[in-house]
Backbone as XML, in Angstrom:
<?xml version="1.0"?>
<chain id="A" units="angstrom">
  <residue number="1" name="MET">
    <atom name="N" x="88.388" y="78.912" z="37.830"/>
    <atom name="CA" x="89.447" y="78.618" z="38.781"/>
    <atom name="C" x="88.858" y="78.183" z="40.119"/>
  </residue>
  <residue number="2" name="SER">
    <atom name="N" x="87.993" y="77.253" z="40.089"/>
    <atom name="CA" x="87.359" y="76.778" z="41.309"/>
    <atom name="C" x="88.354" y="75.998" z="42.154"/>
  </residue>
  <residue number="3" name="LYS">
    <atom name="N" x="88.508" y="76.428" z="43.376"/>
    <atom name="CA" x="89.406" y="75.767" z="44.323"/>
    <atom name="C" x="88.580" y="75.295" z="45.506"/>
  </residue>
  <residue number="4" name="GLU">
    <atom name="N" x="89.138" y="74.355" z="46.214"/>
    <atom name="CA" x="88.458" y="73.831" z="47.399"/>
    <atom name="C" x="88.418" y="74.903" z="48.493"/>
  </residue>
  <residue number="5" name="ASN">
    <atom name="N" x="87.230" y="75.148" z="48.985"/>
    <atom name="CA" x="87.075" y="76.063" z="50.113"/>
    <atom name="C" x="87.005" y="75.192" z="51.369"/>
  </residue>
  <residue number="6" name="ARG">
    <atom name="N" x="88.079" y="75.152" z="52.118"/>
    <atom name="CA" x="88.187" y="74.227" z="53.254"/>
    <atom name="C" x="87.306" y="74.615" z="54.429"/>
  </residue>
  <residue number="7" name="VAL">
    <atom name="N" x="87.102" y="75.904" z="54.634"/>
    <atom name="CA" x="86.326" y="76.361" z="55.790"/>
    <atom name="C" x="85.340" y="77.414" z="55.319"/>
  </residue>
  <residue number="8" name="SER">
    <atom name="N" x="84.084" y="77.205" z="55.638"/>
    <atom name="CA" x="83.062" y="78.194" z="55.348"/>
    <atom name="C" x="82.304" y="78.431" z="56.641"/>
  </residue>
  <residue number="9" name="ALA">
    <atom name="N" x="82.687" y="79.474" z="57.346"/>
    <atom name="CA" x="82.088" y="79.756" z="58.653"/>
    <atom name="C" x="82.260" y="81.231" z="58.961"/>
  </residue>
  <residue number="10" name="SER">
    <atom name="N" x="81.602" y="81.655" z="60.010"/>
    <atom name="CA" x="81.797" y="83.020" z="60.497"/>
    <atom name="C" x="81.786" y="82.975" z="62.011"/>
  </residue>
  <residue number="11" name="LEU">
    <atom name="N" x="82.308" y="84.007" z="62.603"/>
    <atom name="CA" x="82.364" y="84.117" z="64.061"/>
    <atom name="C" x="81.756" y="85.454" z="64.429"/>
  </residue>
  <residue number="12" name="SER">
    <atom name="N" x="80.661" y="85.404" z="65.145"/>
    <atom name="CA" x="79.987" y="86.657" z="65.514"/>
    <atom name="C" x="80.827" y="87.423" z="66.531"/>
  </residue>
  <residue number="13" name="ALA">
    <atom name="N" x="80.606" y="88.706" z="66.589"/>
    <atom name="CA" x="81.307" y="89.549" z="67.564"/>
    <atom name="C" x="81.005" y="89.080" z="68.982"/>
  </residue>
  <residue number="14" name="GLU">
    <atom name="N" x="79.755" y="88.664" z="69.203"/>
    <atom name="CA" x="79.365" y="88.196" z="70.545"/>
    <atom name="C" x="80.106" y="86.908" z="70.906"/>
  </residue>
  <residue number="15" name="ASP">
    <atom name="N" x="80.199" y="85.985" z="69.938"/>
    <atom name="CA" x="80.914" y="84.734" z="70.204"/>
    <atom name="C" x="82.394" y="84.997" z="70.449"/>
  </residue>
  <residue number="16" name="LYS">
    <atom name="N" x="82.993" y="85.869" z="69.642"/>
    <atom name="CA" x="84.410" y="86.191" z="69.839"/>
    <atom name="C" x="84.609" y="86.804" z="71.216"/>
  </residue>
  <residue number="17" name="GLN">
    <atom name="N" x="83.739" y="87.705" z="71.596"/>
    <atom name="CA" x="83.831" y="88.345" z="72.910"/>
    <atom name="C" x="83.690" y="87.294" z="74.024"/>
  </residue>
  <residue number="18" name="ALA">
    <atom name="N" x="82.773" y="86.356" z="73.866"/>
    <atom name="CA" x="82.586" y="85.291" z="74.860"/>
    <atom name="C" x="83.826" y="84.407" z="74.955"/>
  </residue>
  <residue number="19" name="ILE">
    <atom name="N" x="84.419" y="84.091" z="73.817"/>
    <atom name="CA" x="85.633" y="83.266" z="73.800"/>
    <atom name="C" x="86.777" y="83.998" z="74.489"/>
  </residue>
  <residue number="20" name="MET">
    <atom name="N" x="86.955" y="85.279" z="74.162"/>
    <atom name="CA" x="88.010" y="86.064" z="74.799"/>
    <atom name="C" x="87.753" y="86.174" z="76.306"/>
  </residue>
  <residue number="21" name="GLY">
    <atom name="N" x="86.488" y="86.273" z="76.695"/>
    <atom name="CA" x="86.138" y="86.296" z="78.115"/>
    <atom name="C" x="86.493" y="84.980" z="78.794"/>
  </residue>
  <residue number="22" name="ALA">
    <atom name="N" x="86.230" y="83.872" z="78.101"/>
    <atom name="CA" x="86.572" y="82.558" z="78.655"/>
    <atom name="C" x="88.080" y="82.422" z="78.835"/>
  </residue>
  <residue number="23" name="ILE">
    <atom name="N" x="88.834" y="82.954" z="77.896"/>
    <atom name="CA" x="90.295" y="82.927" z="78.015"/>
    <atom name="C" x="90.740" y="83.762" z="79.213"/>
  </residue>
  <residue number="24" name="ARG">
    <atom name="N" x="90.114" y="84.918" z="79.409"/>
    <atom name="CA" x="90.419" y="85.748" z="80.584"/>
    <atom name="C" x="90.129" y="84.987" z="81.876"/>
  </residue>
  <residue number="25" name="VAL">
    <atom name="N" x="89.006" y="84.276" z="81.905"/>
    <atom name="CA" x="88.639" y="83.489" z="83.092"/>
    <atom name="C" x="89.702" y="82.423" z="83.356"/>
  </residue>
  <residue number="26" name="ILE">
    <atom name="N" x="90.153" y="81.752" z="82.308"/>
    <atom name="CA" x="91.198" y="80.731" z="82.465"/>
    <atom name="C" x="92.448" y="81.368" z="83.071"/>
  </residue>
  <residue number="27" name="ARG">
    <atom name="N" x="92.847" y="82.516" z="82.548"/>
    <atom name="CA" x="94.035" y="83.202" z="83.089"/>
    <atom name="C" x="93.826" y="83.609" z="84.555"/>
  </residue>
  <residue number="28" name="GLU">
    <atom name="N" x="92.611" y="84.056" z="84.875"/>
    <atom name="CA" x="92.312" y="84.436" z="86.255"/>
    <atom name="C" x="92.350" y="83.225" z="87.180"/>
  </residue>
  <residue number="29" name="LYS">
    <atom name="N" x="91.919" y="82.064" z="86.684"/>
    <atom name="CA" x="91.908" y="80.842" z="87.499"/>
    <atom name="C" x="93.305" y="80.245" z="87.658"/>
  </residue>
  <residue number="30" name="LEU">
    <atom name="N" x="94.243" y="80.709" z="86.839"/>
    <atom name="CA" x="95.629" y="80.229" z="86.904"/>
    <atom name="C" x="96.575" y="81.409" z="87.148"/>
  </residue>
  <residue number="31" name="PRO">
    <atom name="N" x="96.392" y="82.152" z="88.259"/>
    <atom name="CA" x="97.184" y="83.369" z="88.477"/>
    <atom name="C" x="98.669" y="83.095" z="88.731"/>
  </residue>
  <residue number="32" name="PHE">
    <atom name="N" x="99.023" y="81.852" z="88.977"/>
    <atom name="CA" x="100.395" y="81.479" z="89.296"/>
    <atom name="C" x="101.226" y="81.133" z="88.063"/>
  </residue>
  <residue number="33" name="LEU">
    <atom name="N" x="100.630" y="81.201" z="86.865"/>
    <atom name="CA" x="101.374" y="80.874" z="85.648"/>
    <atom name="C" x="102.573" y="81.808" z="85.506"/>
  </residue>
  <residue number="34" name="ILE">
    <atom name="N" x="103.680" y="81.259" z="85.029"/>
    <atom name="CA" x="104.894" y="82.049" z="84.867"/>
    <atom name="C" x="105.387" y="81.960" z="83.424"/>
  </residue>
  <residue number="35" name="ASP">
    <atom name="N" x="106.248" y="82.882" z="83.063"/>
    <atom name="CA" x="106.838" y="82.932" z="81.727"/>
    <atom name="C" x="108.337" y="82.710" z="81.884"/>
  </residue>
  <residue number="36" name="LEU">
    <atom name="N" x="108.814" y="81.530" z="81.523"/>
    <atom name="CA" x="110.229" y="81.199" z="81.667"/>
    <atom name="C" x="111.034" y="81.728" z="80.486"/>
  </residue>
  <residue number="37" name="SER">
    <atom name="N" x="112.261" y="82.098" z="80.767"/>
    <atom name="CA" x="113.170" y="82.500" z="79.696"/>
    <atom name="C" x="113.666" y="81.241" z="78.975"/>
  </residue>
  <residue number="38" name="LYS">
    <atom name="N" x="114.226" y="81.428" z="77.795"/>
    <atom name="CA" x="114.787" y="80.292" z="77.063"/>
    <atom name="C" x="115.897" y="79.642" z="77.886"/>
  </residue>
  <residue number="39" name="GLU">
    <atom name="N" x="116.658" y="80.451" z="78.577"/>
    <atom name="CA" x="117.745" y="79.938" z="79.417"/>
    <atom name="C" x="117.189" y="79.060" z="80.542"/>
  </residue>
  <residue number="40" name="ASP">
    <atom name="N" x="116.136" y="79.549" z="81.205"/>
    <atom name="CA" x="115.499" y="78.767" z="82.272"/>
    <atom name="C" x="114.981" y="77.438" z="81.726"/>
  </residue>
  <residue number="41" name="ARG">
    <atom name="N" x="114.318" y="77.494" z="80.591"/>
    <atom name="CA" x="113.735" y="76.290" z="79.999"/>
    <atom name="C" x="114.834" y="75.264" z="79.677"/>
  </residue>
  <residue number="42" name="ARG">
    <atom name="N" x="115.973" y="75.756" z="79.271"/>
    <atom name="CA" x="117.060" y="74.867" z="78.886"/>
    <atom name="C" x="117.633" y="74.118" z="80.085"/>
  </residue>
  <residue number="43" name="TYR">
    <atom name="N" x="117.752" y="74.798" z="81.229"/>
    <atom name="CA" x="118.472" y="74.213" z="82.350"/>
    <atom name="C" x="117.604" y="73.574" z="83.428"/>
  </residue>
  <residue number="44" name="LEU">
    <atom name="N" x="116.313" y="73.805" z="83.400"/>
    <atom name="CA" x="115.461" y="73.175" z="84.404"/>
    <atom name="C" x="115.348" y="71.680" z="84.128"/>
  </residue>
  <residue number="45" name="PRO">
    <atom name="N" x="115.429" y="70.851" z="85.180"/>
    <atom name="CA" x="115.197" y="69.416" z="84.952"/>
    <atom name="C" x="113.757" y="69.202" z="84.497"/>
  </residue>
  <residue number="46" name="LYS">
    <atom name="N" x="113.571" y="68.316" z="83.543"/>
    <atom name="CA" x="112.244" y="68.113" z="82.933"/>
    <atom name="C" x="111.563" y="66.880" z="83.517"/>
  </residue>
  <residue number="47" name="LEU">
    <atom name="N" x="110.275" y="67.035" z="83.848"/>
    <atom name="CA" x="109.474" y="65.920" z="84.329"/>
    <atom name="C" x="108.606" y="65.449" z="83.175"/>
  </residue>
  <residue number="48" name="GLY">
    <atom name="N" x="108.878" y="64.239" z="82.720"/>
    <atom name="CA" x="108.110" y="63.670" z="81.626"/>
    <atom name="C" x="107.455" y="62.370" z="82.056"/>
  </residue>
  <residue number="49" name="ASP">
    <atom name="N" x="106.943" y="61.635" z="81.094"/>
    <atom name="CA" x="106.244" y="60.385" z="81.394"/>
    <atom name="C" x="107.143" y="59.389" z="82.129"/>
  </residue>
  <residue number="50" name="LYS">
    <atom name="N" x="108.389" y="59.272" z="81.697"/>
    <atom name="CA" x="109.294" y="58.291" z="82.311"/>
    <atom name="C" x="109.695" y="58.714" z="83.722"/>
  </residue>
  <residue number="51" name="SER">
    <atom name="N" x="109.977" y="59.999" z="83.919"/>
    <atom name="CA" x="110.411" y="60.448" z="85.235"/>
    <atom name="C" x="109.240" y="60.657" z="86.202"/>
  </residue>
  <residue number="52" name="LEU">
    <atom name="N" x="108.018" y="60.678" z="85.695"/>
    <atom name="CA" x="106.850" y="60.841" z="86.566"/>
    <atom name="C" x="106.725" y="59.670" z="87.537"/>
  </residue>
  <residue number="53" name="ALA">
    <atom name="N" x="106.987" y="58.463" z="87.083"/>
    <atom name="CA" x="106.933" y="57.293" z="87.972"/>
    <atom name="C" x="107.961" y="57.432" z="89.090"/>
  </residue>
  <residue number="54" name="PHE">
    <atom name="N" x="109.138" y="57.954" z="88.765"/>
    <atom name="CA" x="110.175" y="58.186" z="89.768"/>
    <atom name="C" x="109.700" y="59.194" z="90.818"/>
  </residue>
  <residue number="55" name="VAL">
    <atom name="N" x="109.081" y="60.281" z="90.362"/>
    <atom name="CA" x="108.597" y="61.315" z="91.269"/>
    <atom name="C" x="107.487" y="60.765" z="92.160"/>
  </residue>
  <residue number="56" name="GLU">
    <atom name="N" x="106.570" y="60.029" z="91.574"/>
    <atom name="CA" x="105.471" y="59.456" z="92.363"/>
    <atom name="C" x="106.000" y="58.468" z="93.406"/>
  </residue>
  <residue number="57" name="LYS">
    <atom name="N" x="107.005" y="57.698" z="93.045"/>
    <atom name="CA" x="107.621" y="56.763" z="93.999"/>
    <atom name="C" x="108.326" y="57.555" z="95.104"/>
  </residue>
  <residue number="58" name="ALA">
    <atom name="N" x="108.965" y="58.659" z="94.752"/>
    <atom name="CA" x="109.642" y="59.493" z="95.744"/>
    <atom name="C" x="108.644" y="60.075" z="96.745"/>
  </residue>
  <residue number="59" name="VAL">
    <atom name="N" x="107.460" y="60.458" z="96.277"/>
    <atom name="CA" x="106.416" y="60.946" z="97.184"/>
    <atom name="C" x="106.035" y="59.833" z="98.159"/>
  </residue>
  <residue number="60" name="GLU">
    <atom name="N" x="105.880" y="58.647" z="97.644"/>
    <atom name="CA" x="105.511" y="57.499" z="98.482"/>
    <atom name="C" x="106.595" y="57.219" z="99.535"/>
  </residue>
  <residue number="61" name="VAL">
    <atom name="N" x="107.849" y="57.199" z="99.091"/>
    <atom name="CA" x="108.964" y="56.945" z="100.005"/>
    <atom name="C" x="109.060" y="58.052" z="101.046"/>
  </residue>
  <residue number="62" name="ALA">
    <atom name="N" x="108.937" y="59.289" z="100.617"/>
    <atom name="CA" x="109.021" y="60.415" z="101.546"/>
    <atom name="C" x="107.892" y="60.377" z="102.567"/>
  </residue>
  <residue number="63" name="THR">
    <atom name="N" x="106.698" y="60.033" z="102.113"/>
    <atom name="CA" x="105.538" y="59.967" z="103.010"/>
    <atom name="C" x="105.722" y="58.872" z="104.062"/>
  </residue>
  <residue number="64" name="GLN">
    <atom name="N" x="106.285" y="57.747" z="103.663"/>
    <atom name="CA" x="106.459" y="56.623" z="104.582"/>
    <atom name="C" x="107.695" y="56.761" z="105.466"/>
  </residue>
  <residue number="65" name="ASN">
    <atom name="N" x="108.598" y="57.665" z="105.076"/>
    <atom name="CA" x="109.862" y="57.809" z="105.811"/>
    <atom name="C" x="110.168" y="59.273" z="106.106"/>
  </residue>
  <residue number="66" name="VAL">
    <atom name="N" x="109.234" y="59.944" z="106.709"/>
    <atom name="CA" x="109.381" y="61.380" z="106.985"/>
    <atom name="C" x="110.625" y="61.655" z="107.828"/>
  </residue>
  <residue number="67" name="ASP">
    <atom name="N" x="110.989" y="60.735" z="108.710"/>
    <atom name="CA" x="112.118" y="60.941" z="109.617"/>
    <atom name="C" x="113.462" y="61.024" z="108.896"/>
  </residue>
  <residue number="68" name="MET">
    <atom name="N" x="113.564" y="60.459" z="107.699"/>
    <atom name="CA" x="114.835" y="60.490" z="106.973"/>
    <atom name="C" x="115.077" y="61.846" z="106.286"/>
  </residue>
  <residue number="69" name="LEU">
    <atom name="N" x="114.016" y="62.639" z="106.151"/>
    <atom name="CA" x="114.129" y="63.920" z="105.461"/>
    <atom name="C" x="114.597" y="65.014" z="106.424"/>
  </residue>
  <residue number="70" name="PRO">
    <atom name="N" x="115.361" y="65.961" z="105.917"/>
    <atom name="CA" x="115.735" y="67.077" z="106.796"/>
    <atom name="C" x="114.494" y="67.893" z="107.161"/>
  </residue>
  <residue number="71" name="ARG">
    <atom name="N" x="114.556" y="68.560" z="108.297"/>
    <atom name="CA" x="113.402" y="69.353" z="108.746"/>
    <atom name="C" x="113.036" y="70.445" z="107.738"/>
  </residue>
  <residue number="72" name="SER">
    <atom name="N" x="114.008" y="70.880" z="106.972"/>
    <atom name="CA" x="113.752" y="71.944" z="106.003"/>
    <atom name="C" x="112.980" y="71.458" z="104.780"/>
  </residue>
  <residue number="73" name="PHE">
    <atom name="N" x="112.897" y="70.132" z="104.585"/>
    <atom name="CA" x="112.182" y="69.594" z="103.427"/>
    <atom name="C" x="110.686" y="69.719" z="103.671"/>
  </residue>
  <residue number="74" name="ASP">
    <atom name="N" x="110.014" y="70.377" z="102.745"/>
    <atom name="CA" x="108.567" y="70.598" z="102.875"/>
    <atom name="C" x="107.826" y="69.521" z="102.092"/>
  </residue>
  <residue number="75" name="LEU">
    <atom name="N" x="107.458" y="68.467" z="102.794"/>
    <atom name="CA" x="106.776" y="67.335" z="102.168"/>
    <atom name="C" x="105.431" y="67.744" z="101.581"/>
  </residue>
  <residue number="76" name="GLU">
    <atom name="N" x="104.714" y="68.597" z="102.288"/>
    <atom name="CA" x="103.405" y="69.041" z="101.786"/>
    <atom name="C" x="103.566" y="69.821" z="100.486"/>
  </residue>
  <residue number="77" name="GLU">
    <atom name="N" x="104.590" y="70.654" z="100.391"/>
    <atom name="CA" x="104.860" y="71.407" z="99.150"/>
    <atom name="C" x="105.221" y="70.440" z="98.022"/>
  </residue>
  <residue number="78" name="PHE">
    <atom name="N" x="105.993" y="69.417" z="98.337"/>
    <atom name="CA" x="106.355" y="68.394" z="97.354"/>
    <atom name="C" x="105.099" y="67.711" z="96.814"/>
  </residue>
  <residue number="79" name="ARG">
    <atom name="N" x="104.217" y="67.284" z="97.716"/>
    <atom name="CA" x="102.966" y="66.651" z="97.290"/>
    <atom name="C" x="102.132" y="67.605" z="96.439"/>
  </residue>
  <residue number="80" name="GLN">
    <atom name="N" x="102.077" y="68.850" z="96.876"/>
    <atom name="CA" x="101.291" y="69.854" z="96.144"/>
    <atom name="C" x="101.855" y="70.071" z="94.739"/>
  </residue>
  <residue number="81" name="ASP">
    <atom name="N" x="103.171" y="70.109" z="94.612"/>
    <atom name="CA" x="103.797" y="70.274" z="93.290"/>
    <atom name="C" x="103.457" y="69.108" z="92.366"/>
  </residue>
  <residue number="82" name="VAL">
    <atom name="N" x="103.506" y="67.892" z="92.893"/>
    <atom name="CA" x="103.195" y="66.710" z="92.085"/>
    <atom name="C" x="101.732" y="66.738" z="91.660"/>
  </residue>
  <residue number="83" name="GLN">
    <atom name="N" x="100.841" y="67.096" z="92.582"/>
    <atom name="CA" x="99.408" y="67.168" z="92.269"/>
    <atom name="C" x="99.135" y="68.249" z="91.221"/>
  </residue>
  <residue number="84" name="LEU">
    <atom name="N" x="99.757" y="69.419" z="91.403"/>
    <atom name="CA" x="99.547" y="70.513" z="90.449"/>
    <atom name="C" x="100.083" y="70.139" z="89.072"/>
  </residue>
  <residue number="85" name="PHE">
    <atom name="N" x="101.227" y="69.467" z="89.037"/>
    <atom name="CA" x="101.770" y="69.013" z="87.752"/>
    <atom name="C" x="100.746" y="68.150" z="87.025"/>
  </residue>
  <residue number="86" name="SER">
    <atom name="N" x="100.169" y="67.215" z="87.731"/>
    <atom name="CA" x="99.189" y="66.305" z="87.143"/>
    <atom name="C" x="97.964" y="67.064" z="86.625"/>
  </residue>
  <residue number="87" name="GLU">
    <atom name="N" x="97.476" y="67.994" z="87.420"/>
    <atom name="CA" x="96.298" y="68.768" z="87.010"/>
    <atom name="C" x="96.607" y="69.661" z="85.810"/>
  </residue>
  <residue number="88" name="LEU">
    <atom name="N" x="97.760" y="70.325" z="85.843"/>
    <atom name="CA" x="98.133" y="71.204" z="84.723"/>
    <atom name="C" x="98.396" y="70.410" z="83.454"/>
  </residue>
  <residue number="89" name="LYS">
    <atom name="N" x="98.951" y="69.207" z="83.598"/>
    <atom name="CA" x="99.243" y="68.382" z="82.423"/>
    <atom name="C" x="97.962" y="68.053" z="81.661"/>
  </residue>
  <residue number="90" name="SER">
    <atom name="N" x="96.892" y="67.712" z="82.380"/>
    <atom name="CA" x="95.635" y="67.400" z="81.689"/>
    <atom name="C" x="95.051" y="68.652" z="81.034"/>
  </residue>
  <residue number="91" name="ILE">
    <atom name="N" x="95.201" y="69.809" z="81.679"/>
    <atom name="CA" x="94.750" y="71.070" z="81.072"/>
    <atom name="C" x="95.588" y="71.368" z="79.833"/>
  </residue>
  <residue number="92" name="LEU">
    <atom name="N" x="96.896" y="71.170" z="79.943"/>
    <atom name="CA" x="97.799" y="71.425" z="78.815"/>
    <atom name="C" x="97.434" y="70.581" z="77.603"/>
  </residue>
  <residue number="93" name="ILE">
    <atom name="N" x="97.107" y="69.327" z="77.818"/>
    <atom name="CA" x="96.727" y="68.451" z="76.705"/>
    <atom name="C" x="95.473" y="68.987" z="76.017"/>
  </residue>
  <residue number="94" name="ALA">
    <atom name="N" x="94.462" y="69.356" z="76.808"/>
    <atom name="CA" x="93.213" y="69.873" z="76.234"/>
    <atom name="C" x="93.451" y="71.184" z="75.485"/>
  </residue>
  <residue number="95" name="VAL">
    <atom name="N" x="94.221" y="72.082" z="76.073"/>
    <atom name="CA" x="94.487" y="73.385" z="75.446"/>
    <atom name="C" x="95.354" y="73.198" z="74.197"/>
  </residue>
  <residue number="96" name="SER">
    <atom name="N" x="96.300" y="72.281" z="74.247"/>
    <atom name="CA" x="97.153" y="72.021" z="73.082"/>
    <atom name="C" x="96.341" y="71.481" z="71.914"/>
  </residue>
  <residue number="97" name="GLN">
    <atom name="N" x="95.409" y="70.569" z="72.209"/>
    <atom name="CA" x="94.549" y="70.046" z="71.150"/>
    <atom name="C" x="93.705" y="71.170" z="70.546"/>
  </residue>
  <residue number="98" name="LEU">
    <atom name="N" x="93.152" y="72.028" z="71.388"/>
    <atom name="CA" x="92.365" y="73.161" z="70.910"/>
    <atom name="C" x="93.238" y="74.113" z="70.094"/>
  </residue>
  <residue number="99" name="SER">
    <atom name="N" x="94.440" y="74.373" z="70.585"/>
    <atom name="CA" x="95.367" y="75.262" z="69.876"/>
    <atom name="C" x="95.703" y="74.720" z="68.491"/>
  </residue>
  <residue number="100" name="GLU">
    <atom name="N" x="95.927" y="73.411" z="68.379"/>
    <atom name="CA" x="96.207" y="72.808" z="67.077"/>
    <atom name="C" x="95.029" y="72.960" z="66.126"/>
  </residue>
  <residue number="101" name="LEU">
    <atom name="N" x="93.811" y="72.755" z="66.635"/>
    <atom name="CA" x="92.621" y="72.921" z="65.794"/>
    <atom name="C" x="92.483" y="74.368" z="65.324"/>
  </residue>
  <residue number="102" name="ILE">
    <atom name="N" x="92.694" y="75.312" z="66.231"/>
    <atom name="CA" x="92.611" y="76.734" z="65.853"/>
    <atom name="C" x="93.709" y="77.066" z="64.848"/>
  </residue>
  <residue number="103" name="ASP">
    <atom name="N" x="94.917" y="76.567" z="65.075"/>
    <atom name="CA" x="96.029" y="76.826" z="64.162"/>
    <atom name="C" x="95.753" y="76.243" z="62.778"/>
  </residue>
  <residue number="104" name="ASP">
    <atom name="N" x="95.295" y="74.996" z="62.726"/>
    <atom name="CA" x="95.000" y="74.364" z="61.436"/>
    <atom name="C" x="93.875" y="75.100" z="60.701"/>
  </residue>
  <residue number="105" name="THR">
    <atom name="N" x="92.838" y="75.481" z="61.443"/>
    <atom name="CA" x="91.711" y="76.185" z="60.824"/>
    <atom name="C" x="92.146" y="77.563" z="60.330"/>
  </residue>
  <residue number="106" name="THR">
    <atom name="N" x="92.969" y="78.260" z="61.116"/>
    <atom name="CA" x="93.486" y="79.571" z="60.697"/>
    <atom name="C" x="94.319" y="79.440" z="59.435"/>
  </residue>
  <residue number="107" name="LEU">
    <atom name="N" x="95.150" y="78.403" z="59.381"/>
    <atom name="CA" x="95.957" y="78.160" z="58.186"/>
    <atom name="C" x="95.071" y="77.904" z="56.971"/>
  </residue>
  <residue number="108" name="ALA">
    <atom name="N" x="94.043" y="77.058" z="57.138"/>
    <atom name="CA" x="93.150" y="76.725" z="56.025"/>
    <atom name="C" x="92.353" y="77.946" z="55.565"/>
  </residue>
  <residue number="109" name="VAL">
    <atom name="N" x="91.821" y="78.717" z="56.507"/>
    <atom name="CA" x="91.052" y="79.911" z="56.140"/>
    <atom name="C" x="91.954" y="80.941" z="55.459"/>
  </residue>
  <residue number="110" name="GLY">
    <atom name="N" x="93.167" y="81.084" z="55.971"/>
    <atom name="CA" x="94.125" y="81.993" z="55.326"/>
    <atom name="C" x="94.451" y="81.555" z="53.920"/>
  </residue>
  <residue number="111" name="SER">
    <atom name="N" x="94.595" y="80.249" z="53.736"/>
    <atom name="CA" x="94.859" y="79.700" z="52.406"/>
    <atom name="C" x="93.684" y="79.964" z="51.470"/>
  </residue>
  <residue number="112" name="ASP">
    <atom name="N" x="92.468" y="79.738" z="51.992"/>
    <atom name="CA" x="91.268" y="80.029" z="51.186"/>
    <atom name="C" x="91.251" y="81.497" z="50.761"/>
  </residue>
  <residue number="113" name="ALA">
    <atom name="N" x="91.485" y="82.387" z="51.710"/>
    <atom name="CA" x="91.444" y="83.826" z="51.423"/>
    <atom name="C" x="92.526" y="84.224" z="50.420"/>
  </residue>
  <residue number="114" name="TYR">
    <atom name="N" x="93.721" y="83.679" z="50.604"/>
    <atom name="CA" x="94.813" y="84.025" z="49.695"/>
    <atom name="C" x="94.533" y="83.504" z="48.285"/>
  </residue>
  <residue number="115" name="SER">
    <atom name="N" x="94.022" y="82.268" z="48.188"/>
    <atom name="CA" x="93.677" y="81.711" z="46.875"/>
    <atom name="C" x="92.608" y="82.555" z="46.191"/>
  </residue>
  <residue number="116" name="GLU">
    <atom name="N" x="91.620" y="82.978" z="46.967"/>
    <atom name="CA" x="90.558" y="83.818" z="46.410"/>
    <atom name="C" x="91.098" y="85.179" z="45.976"/>
  </residue>
  <residue number="117" name="ALA">
    <atom name="N" x="92.038" y="85.718" z="46.753"/>
    <atom name="CA" x="92.657" y="86.997" z="46.364"/>
    <atom name="C" x="93.442" y="86.841" z="45.073"/>
  </residue>
  <residue number="118" name="LEU">
    <atom name="N" x="94.114" y="85.724" z="44.911"/>
    <atom name="CA" x="94.836" y="85.470" z="43.656"/>
    <atom name="C" x="93.872" y="85.369" z="42.487"/>
  </residue>
  <residue number="119" name="ASP">
    <atom name="N" x="92.698" y="84.758" z="42.715"/>
    <atom name="CA" x="91.675" y="84.691" z="41.670"/>
    <atom name="C" x="91.235" y="86.097" z="41.275"/>
  </residue>
  <residue number="120" name="VAL">
    <atom name="N" x="90.971" y="86.932" z="42.266"/>
    <atom name="CA" x="90.556" y="88.322" z="41.998"/>
    <atom name="C" x="91.626" y="89.015" z="41.169"/>
  </residue>
  <residue number="121" name="TYR">
    <atom name="N" x="92.870" y="88.841" z="41.547"/>
    <atom name="CA" x="93.975" y="89.466" z="40.818"/>
    <atom name="C" x="94.008" y="88.978" z="39.372"/>
  </residue>
  <residue number="122" name="THR">
    <atom name="N" x="93.829" y="87.670" z="39.181"/>
    <atom name="CA" x="93.828" y="87.101" z="37.827"/>
    <atom name="C" x="92.690" y="87.680" z="37.001"/>
  </residue>
  <residue number="123" name="TYR">
    <atom name="N" x="91.488" y="87.753" z="37.606"/>
    <atom name="CA" x="90.334" y="88.310" z="36.906"/>
    <atom name="C" x="90.549" y="89.783" z="36.579"/>
  </residue>
  <residue number="124" name="ALA">
    <atom name="N" x="91.092" y="90.524" z="37.532"/>
    <atom name="CA" x="91.309" y="91.964" z="37.327"/>
    <atom name="C" x="92.358" y="92.213" z="36.237"/>
  </residue>
  <residue number="125" name="LYS">
    <atom name="N" x="93.351" y="91.349" z="36.183"/>
    <atom name="CA" x="94.415" y="91.479" z="35.173"/>
    <atom name="C" x="93.866" y="91.204" z="33.771"/>
  </residue>
  <residue number="126" name="ALA">
    <atom name="N" x="92.876" y="90.328" z="33.691"/>
    <atom name="CA" x="92.313" y="89.940" z="32.396"/>
    <atom name="C" x="91.379" y="90.994" z="31.960"/>
  </residue>
</chain>
C-alpha cells in the first residue's frame, strides 16, 4: 500500500522555539494590532486597490489645500494612517503567503500521517 509521502522533514525543538520567538518579536513590533469583531468588520469602510488611489489623491488635495479643512482635521494623522496602511499591506502579503505555505504543508503532513495510520490499521486487522 505504498502512497506518496508529500513531506519528509522534521522540526527541531530549537528551531520551533526560534520560530515562536520570531513570532513574539513580530507581535512586540506591532503593539497597536487590534482584534475587530465580526460586526466591526462588516460595517467599516474598506480600503482596497481601487479606493487606494482615491485616498492617495485625497492626501495630495488635503496637503495642497490645508485651509479648506476644519481645524479639527488632523492632516498628519491622515498621512500617518495612509503610510501605515501601505506598510502593513506589504507585511500582510508576506505573512499571508507564509501562512498559506504552512497551511498547505500541515494539510499534506496530516494527510501523510492519516494515510500511514490507515495502513497500520489495515496491517493490524490482517
